[in-house]
PDB file of C-alpha atoms in Angstrom:
ATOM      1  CA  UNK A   1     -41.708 205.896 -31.886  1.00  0.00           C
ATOM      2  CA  UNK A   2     -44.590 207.762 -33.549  1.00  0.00           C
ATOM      3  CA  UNK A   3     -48.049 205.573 -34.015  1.00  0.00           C
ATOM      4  CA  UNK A   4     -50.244 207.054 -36.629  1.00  0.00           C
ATOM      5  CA  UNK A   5     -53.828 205.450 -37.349  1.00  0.00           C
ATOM      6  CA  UNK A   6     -55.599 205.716 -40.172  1.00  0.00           C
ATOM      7  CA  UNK A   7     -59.409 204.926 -41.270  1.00  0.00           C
ATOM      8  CA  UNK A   8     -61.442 203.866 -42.659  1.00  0.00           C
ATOM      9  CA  UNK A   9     -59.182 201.098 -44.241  1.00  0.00           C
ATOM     10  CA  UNK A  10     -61.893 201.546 -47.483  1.00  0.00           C
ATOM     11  CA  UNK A  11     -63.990 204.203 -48.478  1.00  0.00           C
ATOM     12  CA  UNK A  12     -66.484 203.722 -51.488  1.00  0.00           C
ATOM     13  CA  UNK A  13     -68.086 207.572 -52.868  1.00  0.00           C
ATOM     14  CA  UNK A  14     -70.254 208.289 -55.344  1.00  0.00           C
ATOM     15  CA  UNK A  15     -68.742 210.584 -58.068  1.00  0.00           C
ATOM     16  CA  UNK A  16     -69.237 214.156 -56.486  1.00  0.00           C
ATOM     17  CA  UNK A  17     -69.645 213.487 -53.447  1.00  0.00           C
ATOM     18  CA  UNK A  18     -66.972 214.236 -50.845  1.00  0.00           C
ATOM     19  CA  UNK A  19     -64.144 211.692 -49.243  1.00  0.00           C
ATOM     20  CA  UNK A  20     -62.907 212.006 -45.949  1.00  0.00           C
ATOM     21  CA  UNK A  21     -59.955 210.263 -44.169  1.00  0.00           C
ATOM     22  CA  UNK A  22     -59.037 210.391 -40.394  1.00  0.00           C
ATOM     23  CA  UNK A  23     -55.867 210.058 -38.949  1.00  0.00           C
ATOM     24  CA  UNK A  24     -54.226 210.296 -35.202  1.00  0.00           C
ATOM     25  CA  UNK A  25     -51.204 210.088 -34.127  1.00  0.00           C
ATOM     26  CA  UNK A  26     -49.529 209.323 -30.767  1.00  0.00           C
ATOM     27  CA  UNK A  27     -46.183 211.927 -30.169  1.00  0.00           C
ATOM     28  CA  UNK A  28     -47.383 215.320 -29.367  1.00  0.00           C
ATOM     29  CA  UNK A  29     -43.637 216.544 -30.722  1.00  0.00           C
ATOM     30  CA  UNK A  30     -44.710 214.929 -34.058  1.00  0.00           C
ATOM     31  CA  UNK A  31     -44.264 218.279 -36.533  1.00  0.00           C
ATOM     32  CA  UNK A  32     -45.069 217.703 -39.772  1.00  0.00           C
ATOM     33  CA  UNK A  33     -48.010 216.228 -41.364  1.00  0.00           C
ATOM     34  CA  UNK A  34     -48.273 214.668 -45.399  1.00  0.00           C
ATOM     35  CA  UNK A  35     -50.756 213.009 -47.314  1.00  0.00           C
ATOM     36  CA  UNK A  36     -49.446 210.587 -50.074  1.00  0.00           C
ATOM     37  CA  UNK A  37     -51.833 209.782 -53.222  1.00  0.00           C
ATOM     38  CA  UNK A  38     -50.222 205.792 -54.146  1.00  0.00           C
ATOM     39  CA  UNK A  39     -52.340 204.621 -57.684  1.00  0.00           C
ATOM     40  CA  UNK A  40     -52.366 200.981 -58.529  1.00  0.00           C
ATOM     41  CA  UNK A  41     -48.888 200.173 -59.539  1.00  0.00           C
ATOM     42  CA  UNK A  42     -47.298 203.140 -59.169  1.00  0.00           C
ATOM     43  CA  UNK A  43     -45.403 205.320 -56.416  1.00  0.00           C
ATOM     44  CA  UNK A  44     -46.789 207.199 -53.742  1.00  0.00           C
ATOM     45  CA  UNK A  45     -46.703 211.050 -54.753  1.00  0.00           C
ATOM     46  CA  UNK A  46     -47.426 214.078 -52.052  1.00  0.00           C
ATOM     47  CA  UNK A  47     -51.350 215.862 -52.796  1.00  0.00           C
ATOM     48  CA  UNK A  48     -51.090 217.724 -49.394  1.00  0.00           C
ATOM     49  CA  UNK A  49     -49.078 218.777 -46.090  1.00  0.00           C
ATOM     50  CA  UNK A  50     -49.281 220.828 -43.238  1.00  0.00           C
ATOM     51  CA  UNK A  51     -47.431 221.877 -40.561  1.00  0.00           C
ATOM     52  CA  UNK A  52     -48.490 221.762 -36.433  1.00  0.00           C
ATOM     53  CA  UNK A  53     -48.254 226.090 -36.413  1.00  0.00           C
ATOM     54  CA  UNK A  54     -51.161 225.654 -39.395  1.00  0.00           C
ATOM     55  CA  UNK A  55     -54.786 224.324 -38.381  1.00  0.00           C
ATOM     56  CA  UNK A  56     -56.219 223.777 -42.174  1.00  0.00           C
ATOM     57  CA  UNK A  57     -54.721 223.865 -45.566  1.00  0.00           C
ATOM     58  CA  UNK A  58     -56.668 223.865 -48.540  1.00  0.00           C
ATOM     59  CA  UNK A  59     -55.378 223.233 -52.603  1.00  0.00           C
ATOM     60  CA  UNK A  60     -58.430 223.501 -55.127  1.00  0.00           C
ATOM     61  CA  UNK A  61     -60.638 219.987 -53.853  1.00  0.00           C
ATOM     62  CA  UNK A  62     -57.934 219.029 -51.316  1.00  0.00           C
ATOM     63  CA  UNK A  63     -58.061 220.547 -47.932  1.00  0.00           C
ATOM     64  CA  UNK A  64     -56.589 219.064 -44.629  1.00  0.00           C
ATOM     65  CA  UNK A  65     -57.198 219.575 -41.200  1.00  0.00           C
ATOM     66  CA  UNK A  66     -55.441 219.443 -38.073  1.00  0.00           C
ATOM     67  CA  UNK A  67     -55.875 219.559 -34.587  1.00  0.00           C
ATOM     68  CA  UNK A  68     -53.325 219.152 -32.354  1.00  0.00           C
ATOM     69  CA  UNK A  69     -55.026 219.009 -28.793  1.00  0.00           C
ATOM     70  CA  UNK A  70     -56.815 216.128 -30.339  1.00  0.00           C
ATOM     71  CA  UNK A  71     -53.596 214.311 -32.066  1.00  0.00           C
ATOM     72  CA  UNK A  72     -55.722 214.164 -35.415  1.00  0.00           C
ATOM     73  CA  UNK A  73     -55.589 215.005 -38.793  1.00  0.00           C
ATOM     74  CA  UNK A  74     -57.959 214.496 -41.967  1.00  0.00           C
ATOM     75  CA  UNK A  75     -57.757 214.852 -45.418  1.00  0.00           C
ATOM     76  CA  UNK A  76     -61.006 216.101 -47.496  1.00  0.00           C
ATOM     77  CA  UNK A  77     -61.704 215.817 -50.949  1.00  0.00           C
ATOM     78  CA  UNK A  78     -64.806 217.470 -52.815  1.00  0.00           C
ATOM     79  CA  UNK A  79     -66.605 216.857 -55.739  1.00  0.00           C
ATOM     80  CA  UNK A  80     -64.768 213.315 -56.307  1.00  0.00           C
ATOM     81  CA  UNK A  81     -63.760 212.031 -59.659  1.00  0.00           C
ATOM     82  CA  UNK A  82     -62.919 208.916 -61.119  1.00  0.00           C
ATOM     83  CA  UNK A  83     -59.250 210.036 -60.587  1.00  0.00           C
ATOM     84  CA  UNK A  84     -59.476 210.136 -57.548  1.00  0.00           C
ATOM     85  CA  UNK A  85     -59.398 206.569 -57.105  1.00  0.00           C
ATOM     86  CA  UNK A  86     -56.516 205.457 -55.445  1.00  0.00           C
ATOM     87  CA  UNK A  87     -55.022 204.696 -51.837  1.00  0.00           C
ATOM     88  CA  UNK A  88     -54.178 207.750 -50.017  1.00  0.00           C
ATOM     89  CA  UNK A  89     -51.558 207.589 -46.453  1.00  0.00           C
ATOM     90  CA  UNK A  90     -51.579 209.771 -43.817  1.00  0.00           C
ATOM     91  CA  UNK A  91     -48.200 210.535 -42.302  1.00  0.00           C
ATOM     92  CA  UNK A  92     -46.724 212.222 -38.697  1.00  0.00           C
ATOM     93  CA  UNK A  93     -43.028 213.468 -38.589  1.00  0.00           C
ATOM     94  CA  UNK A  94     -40.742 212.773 -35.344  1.00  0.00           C
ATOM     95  CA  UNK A  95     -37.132 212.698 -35.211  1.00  0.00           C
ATOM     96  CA  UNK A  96     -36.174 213.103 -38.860  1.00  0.00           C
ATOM     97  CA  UNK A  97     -38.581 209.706 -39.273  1.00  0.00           C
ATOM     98  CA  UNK A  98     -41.964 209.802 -41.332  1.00  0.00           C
ATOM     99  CA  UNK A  99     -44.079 206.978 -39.685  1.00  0.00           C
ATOM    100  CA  UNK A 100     -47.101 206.348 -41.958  1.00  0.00           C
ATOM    101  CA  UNK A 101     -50.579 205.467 -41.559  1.00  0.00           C
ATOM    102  CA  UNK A 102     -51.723 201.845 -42.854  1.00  0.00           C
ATOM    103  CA  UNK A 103     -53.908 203.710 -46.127  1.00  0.00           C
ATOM    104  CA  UNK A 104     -57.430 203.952 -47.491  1.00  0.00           C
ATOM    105  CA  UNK A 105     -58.385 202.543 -50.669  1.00  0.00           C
ATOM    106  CA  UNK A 106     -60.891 204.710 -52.477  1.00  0.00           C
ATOM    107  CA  UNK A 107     -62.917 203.802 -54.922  1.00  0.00           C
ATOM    108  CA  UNK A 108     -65.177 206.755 -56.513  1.00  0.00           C
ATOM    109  CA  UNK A 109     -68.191 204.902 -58.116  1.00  0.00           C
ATOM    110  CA  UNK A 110     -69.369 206.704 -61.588  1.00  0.00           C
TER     111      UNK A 110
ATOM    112  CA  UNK B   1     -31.490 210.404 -65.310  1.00  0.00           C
ATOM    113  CA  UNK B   2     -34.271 211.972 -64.222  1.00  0.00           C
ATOM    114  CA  UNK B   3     -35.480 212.245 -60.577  1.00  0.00           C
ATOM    115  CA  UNK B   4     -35.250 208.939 -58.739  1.00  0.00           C
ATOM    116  CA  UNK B   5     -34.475 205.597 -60.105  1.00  0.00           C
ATOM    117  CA  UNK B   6     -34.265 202.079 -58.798  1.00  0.00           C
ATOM    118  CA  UNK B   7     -32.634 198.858 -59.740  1.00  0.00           C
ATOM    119  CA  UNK B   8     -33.851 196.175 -60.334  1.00  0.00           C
ATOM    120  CA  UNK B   9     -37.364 196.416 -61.278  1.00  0.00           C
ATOM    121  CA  UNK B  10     -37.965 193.186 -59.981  1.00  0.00           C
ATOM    122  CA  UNK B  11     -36.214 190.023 -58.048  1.00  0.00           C
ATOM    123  CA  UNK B  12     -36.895 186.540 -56.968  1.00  0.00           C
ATOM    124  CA  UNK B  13     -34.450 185.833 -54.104  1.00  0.00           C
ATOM    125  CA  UNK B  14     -33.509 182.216 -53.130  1.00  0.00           C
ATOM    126  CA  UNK B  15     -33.247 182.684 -48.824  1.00  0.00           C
ATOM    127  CA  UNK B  16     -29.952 182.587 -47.675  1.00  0.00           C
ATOM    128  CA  UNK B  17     -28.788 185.306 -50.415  1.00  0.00           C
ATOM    129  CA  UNK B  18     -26.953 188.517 -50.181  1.00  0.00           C
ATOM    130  CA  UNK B  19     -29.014 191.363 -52.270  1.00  0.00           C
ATOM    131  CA  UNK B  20     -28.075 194.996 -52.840  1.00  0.00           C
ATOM    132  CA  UNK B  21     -30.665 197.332 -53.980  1.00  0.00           C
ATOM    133  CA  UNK B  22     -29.804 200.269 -55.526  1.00  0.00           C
ATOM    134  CA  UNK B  23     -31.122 203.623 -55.519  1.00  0.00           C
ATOM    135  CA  UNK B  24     -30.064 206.849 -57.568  1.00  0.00           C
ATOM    136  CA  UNK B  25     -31.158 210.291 -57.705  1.00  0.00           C
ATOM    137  CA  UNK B  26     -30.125 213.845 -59.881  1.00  0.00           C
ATOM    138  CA  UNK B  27     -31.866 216.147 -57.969  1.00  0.00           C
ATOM    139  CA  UNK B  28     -28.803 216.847 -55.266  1.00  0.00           C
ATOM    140  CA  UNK B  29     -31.223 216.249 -52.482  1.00  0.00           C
ATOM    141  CA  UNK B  30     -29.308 215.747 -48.997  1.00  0.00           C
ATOM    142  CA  UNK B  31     -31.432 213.177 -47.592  1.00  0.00           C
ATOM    143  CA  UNK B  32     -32.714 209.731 -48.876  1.00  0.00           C
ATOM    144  CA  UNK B  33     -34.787 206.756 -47.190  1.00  0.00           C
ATOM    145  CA  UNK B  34     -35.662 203.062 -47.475  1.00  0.00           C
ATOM    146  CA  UNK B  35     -39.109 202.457 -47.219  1.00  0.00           C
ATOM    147  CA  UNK B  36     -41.073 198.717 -47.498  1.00  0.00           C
ATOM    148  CA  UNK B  37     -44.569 198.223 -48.028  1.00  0.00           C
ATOM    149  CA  UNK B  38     -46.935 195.633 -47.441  1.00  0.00           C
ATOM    150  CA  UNK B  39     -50.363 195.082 -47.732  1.00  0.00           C
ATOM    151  CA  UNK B  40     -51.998 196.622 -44.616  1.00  0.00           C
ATOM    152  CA  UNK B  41     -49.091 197.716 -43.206  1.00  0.00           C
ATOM    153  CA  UNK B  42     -48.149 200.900 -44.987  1.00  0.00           C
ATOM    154  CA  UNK B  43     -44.596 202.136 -45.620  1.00  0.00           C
ATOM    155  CA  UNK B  44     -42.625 201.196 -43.135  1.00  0.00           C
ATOM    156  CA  UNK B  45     -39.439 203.196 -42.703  1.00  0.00           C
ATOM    157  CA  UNK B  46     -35.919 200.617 -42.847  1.00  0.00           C
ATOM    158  CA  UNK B  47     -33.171 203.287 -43.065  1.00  0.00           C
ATOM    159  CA  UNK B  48     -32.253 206.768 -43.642  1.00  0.00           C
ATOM    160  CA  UNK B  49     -29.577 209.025 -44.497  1.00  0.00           C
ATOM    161  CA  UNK B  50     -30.122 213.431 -43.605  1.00  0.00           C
ATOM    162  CA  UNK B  51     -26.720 213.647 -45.426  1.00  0.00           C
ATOM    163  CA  UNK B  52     -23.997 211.789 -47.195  1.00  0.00           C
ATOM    164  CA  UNK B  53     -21.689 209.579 -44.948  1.00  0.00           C
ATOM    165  CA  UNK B  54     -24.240 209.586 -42.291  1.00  0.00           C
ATOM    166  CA  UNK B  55     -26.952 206.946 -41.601  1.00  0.00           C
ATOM    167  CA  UNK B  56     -29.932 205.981 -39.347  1.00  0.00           C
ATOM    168  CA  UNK B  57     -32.058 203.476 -38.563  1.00  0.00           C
ATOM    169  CA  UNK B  58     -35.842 203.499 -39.024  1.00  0.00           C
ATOM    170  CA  UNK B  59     -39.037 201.626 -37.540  1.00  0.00           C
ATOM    171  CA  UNK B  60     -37.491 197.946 -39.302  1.00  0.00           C
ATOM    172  CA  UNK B  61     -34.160 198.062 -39.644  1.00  0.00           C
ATOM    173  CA  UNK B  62     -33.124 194.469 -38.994  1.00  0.00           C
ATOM    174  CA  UNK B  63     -31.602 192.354 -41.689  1.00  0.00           C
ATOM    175  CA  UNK B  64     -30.965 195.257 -43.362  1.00  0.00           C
ATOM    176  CA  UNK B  65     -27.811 197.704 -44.352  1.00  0.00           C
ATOM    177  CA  UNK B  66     -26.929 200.437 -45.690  1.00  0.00           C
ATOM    178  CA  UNK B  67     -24.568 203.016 -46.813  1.00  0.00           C
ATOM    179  CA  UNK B  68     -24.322 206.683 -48.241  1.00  0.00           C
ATOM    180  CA  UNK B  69     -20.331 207.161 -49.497  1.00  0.00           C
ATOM    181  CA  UNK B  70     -22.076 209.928 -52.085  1.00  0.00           C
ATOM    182  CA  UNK B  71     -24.894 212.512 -52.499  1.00  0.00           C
ATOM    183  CA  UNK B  72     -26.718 210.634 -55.101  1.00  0.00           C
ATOM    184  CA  UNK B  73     -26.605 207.173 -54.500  1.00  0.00           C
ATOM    185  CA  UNK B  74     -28.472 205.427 -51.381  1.00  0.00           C
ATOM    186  CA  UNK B  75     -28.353 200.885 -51.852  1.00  0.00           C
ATOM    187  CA  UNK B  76     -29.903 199.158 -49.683  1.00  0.00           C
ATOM    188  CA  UNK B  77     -28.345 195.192 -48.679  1.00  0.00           C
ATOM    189  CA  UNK B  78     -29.759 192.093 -47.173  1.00  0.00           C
ATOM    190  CA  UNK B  79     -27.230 190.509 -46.159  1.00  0.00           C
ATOM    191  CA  UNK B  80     -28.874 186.848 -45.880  1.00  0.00           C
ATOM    192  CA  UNK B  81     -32.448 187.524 -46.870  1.00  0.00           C
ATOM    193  CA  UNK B  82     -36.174 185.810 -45.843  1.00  0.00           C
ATOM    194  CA  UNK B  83     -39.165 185.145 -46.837  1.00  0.00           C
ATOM    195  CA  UNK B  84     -40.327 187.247 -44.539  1.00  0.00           C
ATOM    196  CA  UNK B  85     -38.438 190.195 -46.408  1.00  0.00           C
ATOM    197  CA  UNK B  86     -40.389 189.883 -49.462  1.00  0.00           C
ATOM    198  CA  UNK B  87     -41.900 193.359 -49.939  1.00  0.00           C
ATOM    199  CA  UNK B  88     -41.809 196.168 -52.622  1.00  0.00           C
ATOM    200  CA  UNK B  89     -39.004 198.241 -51.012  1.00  0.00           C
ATOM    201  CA  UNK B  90     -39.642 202.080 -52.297  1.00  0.00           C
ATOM    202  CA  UNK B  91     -36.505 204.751 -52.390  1.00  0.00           C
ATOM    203  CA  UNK B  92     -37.074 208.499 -51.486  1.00  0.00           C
ATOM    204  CA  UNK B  93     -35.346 211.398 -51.007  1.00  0.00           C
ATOM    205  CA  UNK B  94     -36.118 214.630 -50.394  1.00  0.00           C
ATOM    206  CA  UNK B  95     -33.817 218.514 -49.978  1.00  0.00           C
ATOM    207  CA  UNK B  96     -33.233 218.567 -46.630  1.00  0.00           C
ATOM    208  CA  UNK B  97     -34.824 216.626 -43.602  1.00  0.00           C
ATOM    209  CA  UNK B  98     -37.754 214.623 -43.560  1.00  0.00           C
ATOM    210  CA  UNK B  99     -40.184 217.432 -43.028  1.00  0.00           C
ATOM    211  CA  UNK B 100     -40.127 218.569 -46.556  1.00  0.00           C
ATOM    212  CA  UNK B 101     -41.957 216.797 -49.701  1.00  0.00           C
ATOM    213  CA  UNK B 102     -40.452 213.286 -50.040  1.00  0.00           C
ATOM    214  CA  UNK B 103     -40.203 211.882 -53.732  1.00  0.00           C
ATOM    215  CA  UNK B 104     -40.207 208.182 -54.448  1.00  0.00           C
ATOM    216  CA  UNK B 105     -38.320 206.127 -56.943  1.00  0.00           C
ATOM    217  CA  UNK B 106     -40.307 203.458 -58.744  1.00  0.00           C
ATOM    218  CA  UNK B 107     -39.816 201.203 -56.358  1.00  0.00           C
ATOM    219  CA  UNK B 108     -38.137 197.587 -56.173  1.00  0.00           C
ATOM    220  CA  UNK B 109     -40.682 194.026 -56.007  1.00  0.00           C
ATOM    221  CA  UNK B 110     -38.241 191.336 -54.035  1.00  0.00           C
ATOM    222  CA  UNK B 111     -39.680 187.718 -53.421  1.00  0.00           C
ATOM    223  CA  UNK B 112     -37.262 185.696 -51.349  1.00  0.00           C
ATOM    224  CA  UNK B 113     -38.401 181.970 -51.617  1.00  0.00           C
TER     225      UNK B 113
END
């Protein structure tokens, strides 16, 4: 099955600044790439995808990246706020199956 | 209803018991999935279903069942559960196949003691 690894684990940014998160994955047939925004408590809701015929994707502060000959992905936020906070999963489609990455807690420090 | 829902809320399981958590959603969506999460682990796919009356297994299907007789409704059954099966368990569905926006119920906090 698909491996995806994700890091860092945490990431502490000051407000404004920018977050980045890294992610590879193992299947070369893997399709279909999400990123999941999970706040404390709560259910894991989509911010972002792209597909592997796309190489970057980009929604107001969110953008992702992906590179295929590499088997990574990253998501990039800009000008963090406090709502931003949250733990964010990376995720590879094979086979009908979503295998996800482990997460990053963020913290964005005021 | 709106969206997804799961039931119950919450559970404390003595091991050895059968448990069926259940899963509903409005939005006619042909497939539906079992996730559980734990603490540095992620979600973990159990189950899945691309359509009603067919299923599939995930990355951690054992000790775990399920069934999809309609287009709404998706439980999920441990059949003898144990500790080691105490998770929040997390429904989702989404239109078609998994390559399009999944949405998540609420999800489901089981302890099995």
């Amino acid at each position: 099955g698909e491996n995806v690894e994700q890091h860092p684990s945490t990431l502490s940014v000051q407000e404004g600044d920018s977050a980045v998160i890294k992610c590879t994955y193992s299947d070369s047939a893997s399709n279909y790439f999400p990123w999941y925004k999970q706040e404390l408590g709560k259910r894991p809701q989509l911010i972002i995808d792209i597909r592997s015929n796309v190489g970057e994707k980009k929604d107001q502060r969110i953008a992702v990246t992906l590179n295929k000959t590499a088997k990574h992905f990253s998501l990039h936020i800009t000008e963090t706020q406090p709502e931003d906070s949250a733990v964010y999963f990376c995720a590879a489609l094979r086979n009908y199956k979503l295998s996800f990455g482990a997460g990053t807690t963020v913290t964005v420090r005021a | 209803i709106a969206g997804i829902t799961q039931a119950p809320t919450s559970q404390i399981l003595a091991a050895g018991r059968r448990m069926t958590l259940r899963c509903t959603q409005d939005m006619r969506h042909n497939a539906m999935y079992w996730y559980r999460q734990d603490l540095g682990l992620g979600l973990r796919l159990i189950h899945y279903s691309n359509t009603a009356g067919t299923t599939g297994k995930g990355e951690v299907p054992d000790g775990y069942s399920v069934s999809r007789a309609n287009t709404d409704d998706f439980p999920l059954t441990l059949a003898s559960a144990v500790p080691s099966q105490t998770s929040v368990y997390f429904c989702a569905s989404s239109e078609q196949g998994a390559g399009n926006e999944q949405f998540f119920g609420p999800g489901t906090r089981l302890t099995v003691l």
